[in-house]
Amino acid sequence: SLVDNIFFAAKIEHDEPGFSNEEINVSDITQLAVERFAHNKKAIKMVNNIKAGLYLHVDPVGFASVVNNLIENAVKYADAATDVMVNLSDDGAAVYLTVTDSGMGISESEKERVFDKFYRVGNEDTRKTKGTGLGLYIVKRFVEIYNGQISIEDNKPVGTIFKLSFPKSIA
């Protein structure tokens, strides 16, 4: 995961050719990511509502990286024995991916900064989790490349909700 993020971040940063724009089943990719994190050391339950048969014209490796990074962060920052929720739906014009956790949350002042390359929430004294600060940078850049939208909301009473949307288009 770490090596993949480093190479993918370099590719995005330098706008290297190689991003495909093929029609992929994002439902299957999302389901595989949920299953990958289902057995975790923190006994976090993966709850999902993934609509079957949703397709987008995007890079398959990039989309998998986006989903994996969001779920990995949710599991990493969620409290033990809580739920991480992953929803994938559409409305005919766009596909929506939402990842919700019940972790420490993100302060208003840090919500934009979390997408900066190498930025990590908190400081070295308070940060207990390992990471590079590349995951959300990759997520945001990928969403931008495919003309999507991303937002961060508070999950009341605690936690974070990442909401992504990708327009459906004809290749």
mmCIF file with all atom_site columns, C-alpha atoms in Angstrom:
data_model
loop_
_atom_site.group_PDB
_atom_site.id
_atom_site.type_symbol
_atom_site.label_atom_id
_atom_site.label_alt_id
_atom_site.label_comp_id
_atom_site.label_asym_id
_atom_site.label_entity_id
_atom_site.label_seq_id
_atom_site.pdbx_PDB_ins_code
_atom_site.Cartn_x
_atom_site.Cartn_y
_atom_site.Cartn_z
_atom_site.occupancy
_atom_site.B_iso_or_equiv
_atom_site.pdbx_formal_charge
_atom_site.auth_seq_id
_atom_site.auth_comp_id
_atom_site.auth_asym_id
_atom_site.auth_atom_id
_atom_site.pdbx_PDB_model_num
ATOM 1   C CA . SER A 1 1   ? 0.000   0.000  0.000   1.00 0.00 ? 1   SER A CA 1
ATOM 2   C CA . LEU A 1 2   ? 2.789   2.427  0.913   1.00 0.00 ? 2   LEU A CA 1
ATOM 3   C CA . VAL A 1 3   ? 4.776   1.712  -2.240  1.00 0.00 ? 3   VAL A CA 1
ATOM 4   C CA . ASP A 1 4   ? 1.638   1.886  -4.385  1.00 0.00 ? 4   ASP A CA 1
ATOM 5   C CA . ASN A 1 5   ? 0.776   5.293  -2.902  1.00 0.00 ? 5   ASN A CA 1
ATOM 6   C CA . ILE A 1 6   ? 4.262   6.659  -3.536  1.00 0.00 ? 6   ILE A CA 1
ATOM 7   C CA . PHE A 1 7   ? 4.286   5.554  -7.187  1.00 0.00 ? 7   PHE A CA 1
ATOM 8   C CA . PHE A 1 8   ? 0.702   6.652  -7.779  1.00 0.00 ? 8   PHE A CA 1
ATOM 9   C CA . ALA A 1 9   ? 1.332   10.070 -6.189  1.00 0.00 ? 9   ALA A CA 1
ATOM 10  C CA . ALA A 1 10  ? 4.368   10.571 -8.425  1.00 0.00 ? 10  ALA A CA 1
ATOM 11  C CA . LYS A 1 11  ? 2.329   9.623  -11.488 1.00 0.00 ? 11  LYS A CA 1
ATOM 12  C CA . ILE A 1 12  ? -0.452  12.054 -10.575 1.00 0.00 ? 12  ILE A CA 1
ATOM 13  C CA . GLU A 1 13  ? 1.948   14.864 -9.722  1.00 0.00 ? 13  GLU A CA 1
ATOM 14  C CA . HIS A 1 14  ? 3.781   14.666 -13.013 1.00 0.00 ? 14  HIS A CA 1
ATOM 15  C CA . ASP A 1 15  ? 0.627   14.068 -15.067 1.00 0.00 ? 15  ASP A CA 1
ATOM 16  C CA . GLU A 1 16  ? 2.296   11.038 -16.601 1.00 0.00 ? 16  GLU A CA 1
ATOM 17  C CA . PRO A 1 17  ? 0.402   9.339  -19.386 1.00 0.00 ? 17  PRO A CA 1
ATOM 18  C CA . GLY A 1 18  ? -1.097  6.020  -18.539 1.00 0.00 ? 18  GLY A CA 1
ATOM 19  C CA . PHE A 1 19  ? -4.412  6.830  -16.920 1.00 0.00 ? 19  PHE A CA 1
ATOM 20  C CA . SER A 1 20  ? -6.970  4.860  -18.787 1.00 0.00 ? 20  SER A CA 1
ATOM 21  C CA . ASN A 1 21  ? -10.513 5.936  -19.328 1.00 0.00 ? 21  ASN A CA 1
ATOM 22  C CA . GLU A 1 22  ? -12.164 2.561  -19.609 1.00 0.00 ? 22  GLU A CA 1
ATOM 23  C CA . GLU A 1 23  ? -15.576 1.483  -18.450 1.00 0.00 ? 23  GLU A CA 1
ATOM 24  C CA . ILE A 1 24  ? -15.131 -0.395 -15.163 1.00 0.00 ? 24  ILE A CA 1
ATOM 25  C CA . ASN A 1 25  ? -17.468 -1.946 -12.644 1.00 0.00 ? 25  ASN A CA 1
ATOM 26  C CA . VAL A 1 26  ? -16.902 0.317  -9.623  1.00 0.00 ? 26  VAL A CA 1
ATOM 27  C CA . SER A 1 27  ? -19.359 -1.754 -7.578  1.00 0.00 ? 27  SER A CA 1
ATOM 28  C CA . ASP A 1 28  ? -17.069 -4.778 -7.770  1.00 0.00 ? 28  ASP A CA 1
ATOM 29  C CA . ILE A 1 29  ? -13.952 -2.728 -6.973  1.00 0.00 ? 29  ILE A CA 1
ATOM 30  C CA . THR A 1 30  ? -15.642 -1.148 -3.967  1.00 0.00 ? 30  THR A CA 1
ATOM 31  C CA . GLN A 1 31  ? -16.899 -4.519 -2.695  1.00 0.00 ? 31  GLN A CA 1
ATOM 32  C CA . LEU A 1 32  ? -13.398 -5.999 -2.947  1.00 0.00 ? 32  LEU A CA 1
ATOM 33  C CA . ALA A 1 33  ? -11.970 -3.092 -0.940  1.00 0.00 ? 33  ALA A CA 1
ATOM 34  C CA . VAL A 1 34  ? -14.596 -3.555 1.788   1.00 0.00 ? 34  VAL A CA 1
ATOM 35  C CA . GLU A 1 35  ? -13.777 -7.271 1.966   1.00 0.00 ? 35  GLU A CA 1
ATOM 36  C CA . ARG A 1 36  ? -10.064 -6.490 2.174   1.00 0.00 ? 36  ARG A CA 1
ATOM 37  C CA . PHE A 1 37  ? -10.569 -4.488 5.366   1.00 0.00 ? 37  PHE A CA 1
ATOM 38  C CA . ALA A 1 38  ? -13.281 -6.702 6.899   1.00 0.00 ? 38  ALA A CA 1
ATOM 39  C CA . HIS A 1 39  ? -10.805 -8.597 9.060   1.00 0.00 ? 39  HIS A CA 1
ATOM 40  C CA . ASN A 1 40  ? -8.872  -5.960 10.967  1.00 0.00 ? 40  ASN A CA 1
ATOM 41  C CA . LYS A 1 41  ? -7.063  -5.909 14.293  1.00 0.00 ? 41  LYS A CA 1
ATOM 42  C CA . LYS A 1 42  ? -9.384  -3.287 15.797  1.00 0.00 ? 42  LYS A CA 1
ATOM 43  C CA . ALA A 1 43  ? -12.553 -5.403 15.388  1.00 0.00 ? 43  ALA A CA 1
ATOM 44  C CA . ILE A 1 44  ? -14.101 -2.669 13.263  1.00 0.00 ? 44  ILE A CA 1
ATOM 45  C CA . LYS A 1 45  ? -17.210 -3.871 11.477  1.00 0.00 ? 45  LYS A CA 1
ATOM 46  C CA . MET A 1 46  ? -17.441 -2.992 7.797   1.00 0.00 ? 46  MET A CA 1
ATOM 47  C CA . VAL A 1 47  ? -21.001 -2.014 6.933   1.00 0.00 ? 47  VAL A CA 1
ATOM 48  C CA . ASN A 1 48  ? -21.753 -1.471 3.277   1.00 0.00 ? 48  ASN A CA 1
ATOM 49  C CA . ASN A 1 49  ? -24.551 -0.555 0.967   1.00 0.00 ? 49  ASN A CA 1
ATOM 50  C CA . ILE A 1 50  ? -23.080 -1.029 -2.479  1.00 0.00 ? 50  ILE A CA 1
ATOM 51  C CA . LYS A 1 51  ? -25.416 -0.850 -5.426  1.00 0.00 ? 51  LYS A CA 1
ATOM 52  C CA . ALA A 1 52  ? -24.489 -3.585 -7.882  1.00 0.00 ? 52  ALA A CA 1
ATOM 53  C CA . GLY A 1 53  ? -23.667 -2.924 -11.502 1.00 0.00 ? 53  GLY A CA 1
ATOM 54  C CA . LEU A 1 54  ? -22.427 0.659  -11.333 1.00 0.00 ? 54  LEU A CA 1
ATOM 55  C CA . TYR A 1 55  ? -19.944 1.619  -14.045 1.00 0.00 ? 55  TYR A CA 1
ATOM 56  C CA . LEU A 1 56  ? -17.691 4.619  -14.635 1.00 0.00 ? 56  LEU A CA 1
ATOM 57  C CA . HIS A 1 57  ? -15.164 5.550  -17.311 1.00 0.00 ? 57  HIS A CA 1
ATOM 58  C CA . VAL A 1 58  ? -12.068 5.877  -15.107 1.00 0.00 ? 58  VAL A CA 1
ATOM 59  C CA . ASP A 1 59  ? -8.701  4.293  -14.484 1.00 0.00 ? 59  ASP A CA 1
ATOM 60  C CA . PRO A 1 60  ? -9.312  0.990  -12.613 1.00 0.00 ? 60  PRO A CA 1
ATOM 61  C CA . VAL A 1 61  ? -6.080  1.098  -10.583 1.00 0.00 ? 61  VAL A CA 1
ATOM 62  C CA . GLY A 1 62  ? -6.742  4.707  -9.639  1.00 0.00 ? 62  GLY A CA 1
ATOM 63  C CA . PHE A 1 63  ? -10.313 4.060  -8.566  1.00 0.00 ? 63  PHE A CA 1
ATOM 64  C CA . ALA A 1 64  ? -9.200  1.089  -6.458  1.00 0.00 ? 64  ALA A CA 1
ATOM 65  C CA . SER A 1 65  ? -6.548  3.297  -4.853  1.00 0.00 ? 65  SER A CA 1
ATOM 66  C CA . VAL A 1 66  ? -9.168  5.917  -3.988  1.00 0.00 ? 66  VAL A CA 1
ATOM 67  C CA . VAL A 1 67  ? -11.493 3.403  -2.338  1.00 0.00 ? 67  VAL A CA 1
ATOM 68  C CA . ASN A 1 68  ? -8.656  1.626  -0.524  1.00 0.00 ? 68  ASN A CA 1
ATOM 69  C CA . ASN A 1 69  ? -7.180  4.886  0.788   1.00 0.00 ? 69  ASN A CA 1
ATOM 70  C CA . LEU A 1 70  ? -10.531 6.108  2.113   1.00 0.00 ? 70  LEU A CA 1
ATOM 71  C CA . ILE A 1 71  ? -11.379 2.821  3.816   1.00 0.00 ? 71  ILE A CA 1
ATOM 72  C CA . GLU A 1 72  ? -7.853  2.398  5.179   1.00 0.00 ? 72  GLU A CA 1
ATOM 73  C CA . ASN A 1 73  ? -8.011  5.878  6.748   1.00 0.00 ? 73  ASN A CA 1
ATOM 74  C CA . ALA A 1 74  ? -11.449 5.187  8.188   1.00 0.00 ? 74  ALA A CA 1
ATOM 75  C CA . VAL A 1 75  ? -10.254 1.952  9.797   1.00 0.00 ? 75  VAL A CA 1
ATOM 76  C CA . LYS A 1 76  ? -7.016  3.567  10.956  1.00 0.00 ? 76  LYS A CA 1
ATOM 77  C CA . TYR A 1 77  ? -8.717  6.486  12.713  1.00 0.00 ? 77  TYR A CA 1
ATOM 78  C CA . ALA A 1 78  ? -11.934 4.800  13.898  1.00 0.00 ? 78  ALA A CA 1
ATOM 79  C CA . ASP A 1 79  ? -12.295 3.701  17.479  1.00 0.00 ? 79  ASP A CA 1
ATOM 80  C CA . ALA A 1 80  ? -12.004 -0.029 18.117  1.00 0.00 ? 80  ALA A CA 1
ATOM 81  C CA . ALA A 1 81  ? -15.172 -2.132 17.833  1.00 0.00 ? 81  ALA A CA 1
ATOM 82  C CA . THR A 1 82  ? -17.103 0.550  15.911  1.00 0.00 ? 82  THR A CA 1
ATOM 83  C CA . ASP A 1 83  ? -18.473 0.599  12.369  1.00 0.00 ? 83  ASP A CA 1
ATOM 84  C CA . VAL A 1 84  ? -17.061 1.941  9.131   1.00 0.00 ? 84  VAL A CA 1
ATOM 85  C CA . MET A 1 85  ? -19.797 2.487  6.560   1.00 0.00 ? 85  MET A CA 1
ATOM 86  C CA . VAL A 1 86  ? -19.214 2.401  2.810   1.00 0.00 ? 86  VAL A CA 1
ATOM 87  C CA . ASN A 1 87  ? -22.025 3.415  0.463   1.00 0.00 ? 87  ASN A CA 1
ATOM 88  C CA . LEU A 1 88  ? -21.992 3.392  -3.326  1.00 0.00 ? 88  LEU A CA 1
ATOM 89  C CA . SER A 1 89  ? -25.015 4.633  -5.239  1.00 0.00 ? 89  SER A CA 1
ATOM 90  C CA . ASP A 1 90  ? -26.049 6.610  -8.286  1.00 0.00 ? 90  ASP A CA 1
ATOM 91  C CA . ASP A 1 91  ? -28.779 8.912  -9.488  1.00 0.00 ? 91  ASP A CA 1
ATOM 92  C CA . GLY A 1 92  ? -28.426 8.360  -13.219 1.00 0.00 ? 92  GLY A CA 1
ATOM 93  C CA . ALA A 1 93  ? -26.104 11.340 -13.710 1.00 0.00 ? 93  ALA A CA 1
ATOM 94  C CA . ALA A 1 94  ? -23.386 10.539 -11.162 1.00 0.00 ? 94  ALA A CA 1
ATOM 95  C CA . VAL A 1 95  ? -21.971 7.801  -8.958  1.00 0.00 ? 95  VAL A CA 1
ATOM 96  C CA . TYR A 1 96  ? -21.636 8.599  -5.252  1.00 0.00 ? 96  TYR A CA 1
ATOM 97  C CA . LEU A 1 97  ? -19.141 7.031  -2.859  1.00 0.00 ? 97  LEU A CA 1
ATOM 98  C CA . THR A 1 98  ? -19.424 7.772  0.858   1.00 0.00 ? 98  THR A CA 1
ATOM 99  C CA . VAL A 1 99  ? -17.109 6.475  3.595   1.00 0.00 ? 99  VAL A CA 1
ATOM 100 C CA . THR A 1 100 ? -18.115 7.177  7.203   1.00 0.00 ? 100 THR A CA 1
ATOM 101 C CA . ASP A 1 101 ? -16.153 6.488  10.384  1.00 0.00 ? 101 ASP A CA 1
ATOM 102 C CA . SER A 1 102 ? -16.518 7.228  14.089  1.00 0.00 ? 102 SER A CA 1
ATOM 103 C CA . GLY A 1 103 ? -12.932 8.260  14.735  1.00 0.00 ? 103 GLY A CA 1
ATOM 104 C CA . MET A 1 104 ? -11.352 11.437 16.027  1.00 0.00 ? 104 MET A CA 1
ATOM 105 C CA . GLY A 1 105 ? -12.759 13.595 13.240  1.00 0.00 ? 105 GLY A CA 1
ATOM 106 C CA . ILE A 1 106 ? -11.056 16.422 11.377  1.00 0.00 ? 106 ILE A CA 1
ATOM 107 C CA . SER A 1 107 ? -11.133 19.993 12.639  1.00 0.00 ? 107 SER A CA 1
ATOM 108 C CA . GLU A 1 108 ? -12.534 22.710 10.378  1.00 0.00 ? 108 GLU A CA 1
ATOM 109 C CA . SER A 1 109 ? -9.087  24.299 10.073  1.00 0.00 ? 109 SER A CA 1
ATOM 110 C CA . GLU A 1 110 ? -7.575  21.040 8.794   1.00 0.00 ? 110 GLU A CA 1
ATOM 111 C CA . LYS A 1 111 ? -10.312 19.920 6.385   1.00 0.00 ? 111 LYS A CA 1
ATOM 112 C CA . GLU A 1 112 ? -8.690  21.562 3.342   1.00 0.00 ? 112 GLU A CA 1
ATOM 113 C CA . ARG A 1 113 ? -5.129  20.798 4.417   1.00 0.00 ? 113 ARG A CA 1
ATOM 114 C CA . VAL A 1 114 ? -5.679  17.025 4.631   1.00 0.00 ? 114 VAL A CA 1
ATOM 115 C CA . PHE A 1 115 ? -5.554  16.924 0.839   1.00 0.00 ? 115 PHE A CA 1
ATOM 116 C CA . ASP A 1 116 ? -2.055  18.473 0.747   1.00 0.00 ? 116 ASP A CA 1
ATOM 117 C CA . LYS A 1 117 ? 0.735   16.084 -0.118  1.00 0.00 ? 117 LYS A CA 1
ATOM 118 C CA . PHE A 1 118 ? 2.442   14.722 3.041   1.00 0.00 ? 118 PHE A CA 1
ATOM 119 C CA . TYR A 1 119 ? 0.076   16.567 5.404   1.00 0.00 ? 119 TYR A CA 1
ATOM 120 C CA . ARG A 1 120 ? -1.158  14.598 8.407   1.00 0.00 ? 120 ARG A CA 1
ATOM 121 C CA . VAL A 1 121 ? -3.734  15.667 10.988  1.00 0.00 ? 121 VAL A CA 1
ATOM 122 C CA . GLY A 1 122 ? -2.409  16.597 14.414  1.00 0.00 ? 122 GLY A CA 1
ATOM 123 C CA . ASN A 1 123 ? 1.227   16.853 15.377  1.00 0.00 ? 123 ASN A CA 1
ATOM 124 C CA . GLU A 1 124 ? 4.008   14.391 16.098  1.00 0.00 ? 124 GLU A CA 1
ATOM 125 C CA . ASP A 1 125 ? 3.161   14.324 19.821  1.00 0.00 ? 125 ASP A CA 1
ATOM 126 C CA . THR A 1 126 ? -0.548  13.547 19.374  1.00 0.00 ? 126 THR A CA 1
ATOM 127 C CA . ARG A 1 127 ? -0.394  11.418 16.230  1.00 0.00 ? 127 ARG A CA 1
ATOM 128 C CA . LYS A 1 128 ? -0.579  7.718  17.054  1.00 0.00 ? 128 LYS A CA 1
ATOM 129 C CA . THR A 1 129 ? -1.154  6.280  13.601  1.00 0.00 ? 129 THR A CA 1
ATOM 130 C CA . LYS A 1 130 ? 1.374   5.532  10.915  1.00 0.00 ? 130 LYS A CA 1
ATOM 131 C CA . GLY A 1 131 ? 1.109   7.075  7.494   1.00 0.00 ? 131 GLY A CA 1
ATOM 132 C CA . THR A 1 132 ? 2.758   9.132  4.780   1.00 0.00 ? 132 THR A CA 1
ATOM 133 C CA . GLY A 1 133 ? 0.201   11.848 4.162   1.00 0.00 ? 133 GLY A CA 1
ATOM 134 C CA . LEU A 1 134 ? -0.238  10.717 0.543   1.00 0.00 ? 134 LEU A CA 1
ATOM 135 C CA . GLY A 1 135 ? -3.564  8.873  0.664   1.00 0.00 ? 135 GLY A CA 1
ATOM 136 C CA . LEU A 1 136 ? -5.947  11.838 0.657   1.00 0.00 ? 136 LEU A CA 1
ATOM 137 C CA . TYR A 1 137 ? -3.704  13.734 -1.764  1.00 0.00 ? 137 TYR A CA 1
ATOM 138 C CA . ILE A 1 138 ? -4.143  10.825 -4.199  1.00 0.00 ? 138 ILE A CA 1
ATOM 139 C CA . VAL A 1 139 ? -7.893  10.707 -3.581  1.00 0.00 ? 139 VAL A CA 1
ATOM 140 C CA . LYS A 1 140 ? -8.405  14.419 -4.274  1.00 0.00 ? 140 LYS A CA 1
ATOM 141 C CA . ARG A 1 141 ? -6.199  14.506 -7.383  1.00 0.00 ? 141 ARG A CA 1
ATOM 142 C CA . PHE A 1 142 ? -7.908  11.429 -8.851  1.00 0.00 ? 142 PHE A CA 1
ATOM 143 C CA . VAL A 1 143 ? -11.332 12.940 -8.235  1.00 0.00 ? 143 VAL A CA 1
ATOM 144 C CA . GLU A 1 144 ? -10.213 16.168 -9.945  1.00 0.00 ? 144 GLU A CA 1
ATOM 145 C CA . ILE A 1 145 ? -8.757  14.330 -12.956 1.00 0.00 ? 145 ILE A CA 1
ATOM 146 C CA . TYR A 1 146 ? -12.148 12.704 -13.575 1.00 0.00 ? 146 TYR A CA 1
ATOM 147 C CA . ASN A 1 147 ? -14.171 15.902 -12.959 1.00 0.00 ? 147 ASN A CA 1
ATOM 148 C CA . GLY A 1 148 ? -15.628 14.660 -9.695  1.00 0.00 ? 148 GLY A CA 1
ATOM 149 C CA . GLN A 1 149 ? -16.345 16.371 -6.398  1.00 0.00 ? 149 GLN A CA 1
ATOM 150 C CA . ILE A 1 150 ? -15.155 15.610 -2.868  1.00 0.00 ? 150 ILE A CA 1
ATOM 151 C CA . SER A 1 151 ? -16.270 16.937 0.483   1.00 0.00 ? 151 SER A CA 1
ATOM 152 C CA . ILE A 1 152 ? -15.620 16.237 4.148   1.00 0.00 ? 152 ILE A CA 1
ATOM 153 C CA . GLU A 1 153 ? -18.377 16.414 6.739   1.00 0.00 ? 153 GLU A CA 1
ATOM 154 C CA . ASP A 1 154 ? -18.528 15.777 10.459  1.00 0.00 ? 154 ASP A CA 1
ATOM 155 C CA . ASN A 1 155 ? -20.158 12.539 11.545  1.00 0.00 ? 155 ASN A CA 1
ATOM 156 C CA . LYS A 1 156 ? -22.127 13.581 14.619  1.00 0.00 ? 156 LYS A CA 1
ATOM 157 C CA . PRO A 1 157 ? -21.299 12.978 17.430  1.00 0.00 ? 157 PRO A CA 1
ATOM 158 C CA . VAL A 1 158 ? -17.799 11.842 16.333  1.00 0.00 ? 158 VAL A CA 1
ATOM 159 C CA . GLY A 1 159 ? -16.000 10.900 13.169  1.00 0.00 ? 159 GLY A CA 1
ATOM 160 C CA . THR A 1 160 ? -15.731 11.914 9.560   1.00 0.00 ? 160 THR A CA 1
ATOM 161 C CA . ILE A 1 161 ? -17.728 11.447 6.370   1.00 0.00 ? 161 ILE A CA 1
ATOM 162 C CA . PHE A 1 162 ? -15.969 11.592 2.996   1.00 0.00 ? 162 PHE A CA 1
ATOM 163 C CA . LYS A 1 163 ? -18.382 12.144 0.110   1.00 0.00 ? 163 LYS A CA 1
ATOM 164 C CA . LEU A 1 164 ? -17.255 11.715 -3.483  1.00 0.00 ? 164 LEU A CA 1
ATOM 165 C CA . SER A 1 165 ? -19.180 12.011 -6.708  1.00 0.00 ? 165 SER A CA 1
ATOM 166 C CA . PHE A 1 166 ? -18.121 11.125 -10.236 1.00 0.00 ? 166 PHE A CA 1
ATOM 167 C CA . PRO A 1 167 ? -20.158 12.201 -13.245 1.00 0.00 ? 167 PRO A CA 1
ATOM 168 C CA . LYS A 1 168 ? -21.332 9.434  -15.515 1.00 0.00 ? 168 LYS A CA 1
ATOM 169 C CA . SER A 1 169 ? -20.264 10.129 -19.062 1.00 0.00 ? 169 SER A CA 1
ATOM 170 C CA . ILE A 1 170 ? -20.007 8.341  -22.338 1.00 0.00 ? 170 ILE A CA 1
ATOM 171 C CA . ALA A 1 171 ? -16.463 7.438  -23.296 1.00 0.00 ? 171 ALA A CA 1
#
